[in-house]
mmCIF file with all atom_site columns, C-alpha atoms in Angstrom:
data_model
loop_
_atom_site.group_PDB
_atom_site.id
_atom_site.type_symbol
_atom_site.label_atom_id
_atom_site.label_alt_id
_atom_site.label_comp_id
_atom_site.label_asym_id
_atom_site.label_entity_id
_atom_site.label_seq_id
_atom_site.pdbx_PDB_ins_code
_atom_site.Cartn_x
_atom_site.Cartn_y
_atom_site.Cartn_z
_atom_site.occupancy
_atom_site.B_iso_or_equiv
_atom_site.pdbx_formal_charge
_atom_site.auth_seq_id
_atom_site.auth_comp_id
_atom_site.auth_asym_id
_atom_site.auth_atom_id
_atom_site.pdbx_PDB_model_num
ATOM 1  C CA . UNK A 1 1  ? -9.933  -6.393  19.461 1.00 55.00 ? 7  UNK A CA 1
ATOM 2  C CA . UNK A 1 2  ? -10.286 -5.602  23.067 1.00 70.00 ? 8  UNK A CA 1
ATOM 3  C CA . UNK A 1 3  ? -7.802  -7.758  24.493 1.00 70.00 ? 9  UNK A CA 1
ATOM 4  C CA . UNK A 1 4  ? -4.859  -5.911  21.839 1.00 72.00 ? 10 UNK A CA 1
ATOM 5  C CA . UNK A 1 5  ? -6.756  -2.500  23.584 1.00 75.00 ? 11 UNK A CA 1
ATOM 6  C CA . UNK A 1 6  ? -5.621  -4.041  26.661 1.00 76.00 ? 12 UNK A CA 1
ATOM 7  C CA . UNK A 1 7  ? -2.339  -5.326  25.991 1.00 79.00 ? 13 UNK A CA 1
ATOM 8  C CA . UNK A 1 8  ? -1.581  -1.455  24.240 1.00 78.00 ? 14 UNK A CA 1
ATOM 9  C CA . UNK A 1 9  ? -2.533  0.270   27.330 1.00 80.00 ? 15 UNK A CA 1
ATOM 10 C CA . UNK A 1 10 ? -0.286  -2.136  29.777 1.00 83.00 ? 16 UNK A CA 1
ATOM 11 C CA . UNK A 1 11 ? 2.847   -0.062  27.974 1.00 90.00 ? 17 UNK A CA 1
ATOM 12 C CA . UNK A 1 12 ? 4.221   1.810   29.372 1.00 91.00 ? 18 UNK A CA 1
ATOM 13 C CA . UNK A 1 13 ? 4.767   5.511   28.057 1.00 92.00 ? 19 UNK A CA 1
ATOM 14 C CA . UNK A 1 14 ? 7.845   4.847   25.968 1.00 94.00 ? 20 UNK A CA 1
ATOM 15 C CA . UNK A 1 15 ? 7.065   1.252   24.574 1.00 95.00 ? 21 UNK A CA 1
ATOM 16 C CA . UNK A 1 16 ? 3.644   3.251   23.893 1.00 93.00 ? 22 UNK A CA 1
ATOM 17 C CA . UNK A 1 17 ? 5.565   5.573   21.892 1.00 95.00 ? 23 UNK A CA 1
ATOM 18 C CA . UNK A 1 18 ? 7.655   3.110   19.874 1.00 96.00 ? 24 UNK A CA 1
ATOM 19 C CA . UNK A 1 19 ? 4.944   0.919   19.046 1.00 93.00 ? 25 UNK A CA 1
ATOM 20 C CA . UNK A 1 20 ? 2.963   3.941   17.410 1.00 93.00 ? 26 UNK A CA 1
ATOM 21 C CA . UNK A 1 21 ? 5.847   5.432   15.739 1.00 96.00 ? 27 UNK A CA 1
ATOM 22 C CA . UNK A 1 22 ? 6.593   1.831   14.331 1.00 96.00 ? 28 UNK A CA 1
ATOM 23 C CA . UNK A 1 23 ? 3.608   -0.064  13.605 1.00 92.00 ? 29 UNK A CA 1
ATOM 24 C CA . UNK A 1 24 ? 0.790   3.230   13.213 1.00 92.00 ? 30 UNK A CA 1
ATOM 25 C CA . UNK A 1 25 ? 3.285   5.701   11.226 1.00 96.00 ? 31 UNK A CA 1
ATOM 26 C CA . UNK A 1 26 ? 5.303   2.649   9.873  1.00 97.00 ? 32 UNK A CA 1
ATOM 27 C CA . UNK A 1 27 ? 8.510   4.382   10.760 1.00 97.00 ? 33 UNK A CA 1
ATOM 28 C CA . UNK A 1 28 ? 11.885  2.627   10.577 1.00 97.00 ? 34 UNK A CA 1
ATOM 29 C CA . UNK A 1 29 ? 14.040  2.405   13.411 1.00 98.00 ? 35 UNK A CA 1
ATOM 30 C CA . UNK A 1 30 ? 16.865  4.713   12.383 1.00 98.00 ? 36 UNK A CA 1
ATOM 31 C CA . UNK A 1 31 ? 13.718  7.389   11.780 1.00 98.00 ? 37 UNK A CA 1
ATOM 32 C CA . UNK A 1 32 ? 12.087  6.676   15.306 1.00 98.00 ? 38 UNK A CA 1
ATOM 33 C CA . UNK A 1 33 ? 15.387  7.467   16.611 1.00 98.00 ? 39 UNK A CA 1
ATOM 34 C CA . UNK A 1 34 ? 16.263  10.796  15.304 1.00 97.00 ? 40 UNK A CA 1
ATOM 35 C CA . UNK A 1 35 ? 12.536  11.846  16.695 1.00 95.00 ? 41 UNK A CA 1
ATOM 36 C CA . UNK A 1 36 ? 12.728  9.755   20.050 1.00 94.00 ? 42 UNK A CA 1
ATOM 37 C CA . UNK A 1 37 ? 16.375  9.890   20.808 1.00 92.00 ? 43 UNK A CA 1
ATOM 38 C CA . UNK A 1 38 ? 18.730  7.427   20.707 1.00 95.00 ? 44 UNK A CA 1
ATOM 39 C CA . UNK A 1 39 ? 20.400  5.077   18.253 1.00 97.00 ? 45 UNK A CA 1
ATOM 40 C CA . UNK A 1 40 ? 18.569  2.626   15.645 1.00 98.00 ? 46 UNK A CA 1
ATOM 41 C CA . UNK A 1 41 ? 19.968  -0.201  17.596 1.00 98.00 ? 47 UNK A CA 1
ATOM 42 C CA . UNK A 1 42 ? 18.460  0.666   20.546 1.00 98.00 ? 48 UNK A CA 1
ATOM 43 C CA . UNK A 1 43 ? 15.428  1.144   19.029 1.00 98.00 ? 49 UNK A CA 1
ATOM 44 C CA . UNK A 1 44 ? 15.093  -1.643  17.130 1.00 98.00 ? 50 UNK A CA 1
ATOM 45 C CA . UNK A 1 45 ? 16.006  -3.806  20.458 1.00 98.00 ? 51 UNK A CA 1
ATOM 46 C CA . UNK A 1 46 ? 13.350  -1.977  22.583 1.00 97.00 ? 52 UNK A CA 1
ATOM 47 C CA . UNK A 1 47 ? 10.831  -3.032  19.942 1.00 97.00 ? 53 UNK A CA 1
ATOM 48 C CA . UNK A 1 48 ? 12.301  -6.912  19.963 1.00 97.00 ? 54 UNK A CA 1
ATOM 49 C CA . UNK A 1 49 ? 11.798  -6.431  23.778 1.00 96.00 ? 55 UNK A CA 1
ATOM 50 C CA . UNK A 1 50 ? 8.002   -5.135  23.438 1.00 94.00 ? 56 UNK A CA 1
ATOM 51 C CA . UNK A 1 51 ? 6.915   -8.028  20.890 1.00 93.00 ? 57 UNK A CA 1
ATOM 52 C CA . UNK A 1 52 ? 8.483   -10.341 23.699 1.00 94.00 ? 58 UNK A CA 1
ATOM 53 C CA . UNK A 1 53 ? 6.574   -9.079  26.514 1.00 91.00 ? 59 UNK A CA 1
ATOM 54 C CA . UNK A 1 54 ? 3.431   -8.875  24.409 1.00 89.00 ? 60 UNK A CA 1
ATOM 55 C CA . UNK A 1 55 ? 4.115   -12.298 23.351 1.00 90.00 ? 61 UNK A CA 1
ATOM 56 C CA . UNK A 1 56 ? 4.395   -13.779 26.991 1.00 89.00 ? 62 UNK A CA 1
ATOM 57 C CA . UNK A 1 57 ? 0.823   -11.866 28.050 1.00 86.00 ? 63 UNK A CA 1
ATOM 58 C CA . UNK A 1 58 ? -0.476  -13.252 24.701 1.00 84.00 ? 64 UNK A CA 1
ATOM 59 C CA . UNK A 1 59 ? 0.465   -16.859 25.617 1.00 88.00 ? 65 UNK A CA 1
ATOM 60 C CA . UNK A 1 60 ? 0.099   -16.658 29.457 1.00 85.00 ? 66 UNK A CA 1
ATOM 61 C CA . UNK A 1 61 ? -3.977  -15.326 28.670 1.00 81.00 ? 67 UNK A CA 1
ATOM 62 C CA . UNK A 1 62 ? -4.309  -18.014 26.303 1.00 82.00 ? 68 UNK A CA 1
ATOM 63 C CA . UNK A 1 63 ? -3.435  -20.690 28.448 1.00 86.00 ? 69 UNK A CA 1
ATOM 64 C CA . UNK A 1 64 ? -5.818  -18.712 31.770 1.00 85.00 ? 70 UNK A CA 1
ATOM 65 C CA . UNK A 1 65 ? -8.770  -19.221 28.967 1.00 82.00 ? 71 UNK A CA 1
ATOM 66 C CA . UNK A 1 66 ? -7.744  -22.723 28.421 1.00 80.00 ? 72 UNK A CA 1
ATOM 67 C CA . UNK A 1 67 ? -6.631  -22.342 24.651 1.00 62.00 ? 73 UNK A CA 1
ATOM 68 C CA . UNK A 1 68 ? -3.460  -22.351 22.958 1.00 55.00 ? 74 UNK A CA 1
ATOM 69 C CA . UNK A 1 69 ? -1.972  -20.323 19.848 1.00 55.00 ? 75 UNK A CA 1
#
């Protein structure tokens, strides 16, 4: 639980926002985008790009604690 408290506050403002609008308020992308701005393409991409980077951190602390997923 602490270490997804971590990974959360290493967004940055925006990705902060998507994330909540997606995964807390379990908005769709075309929603999110009418309230955030831009298209539901873009948004949906931004949040591909987020699950990415919080992949990498996922797997790169995994393997600095000697584990593996």
């Amino acid at each position: 639980l602490e270490f997804r408290r971590v990974l959360f506050r290493s967004l940055d403002g925006r990705a902060k926002e998507l994330c909540h609008a997606r995964y807390s308020e379990n908005k769709k992308p075309a929603e999110i985008a009418i309230h955030l701005g831009g298209t539901p393409n873009s948004v949906a991409k931004a949040l591909q790009r987020i699950r990415e980077r919080l992949r990498e951190c996922i797997e790169r602390q995994a393997r600095l604690q000697g584990g593996s997923l």
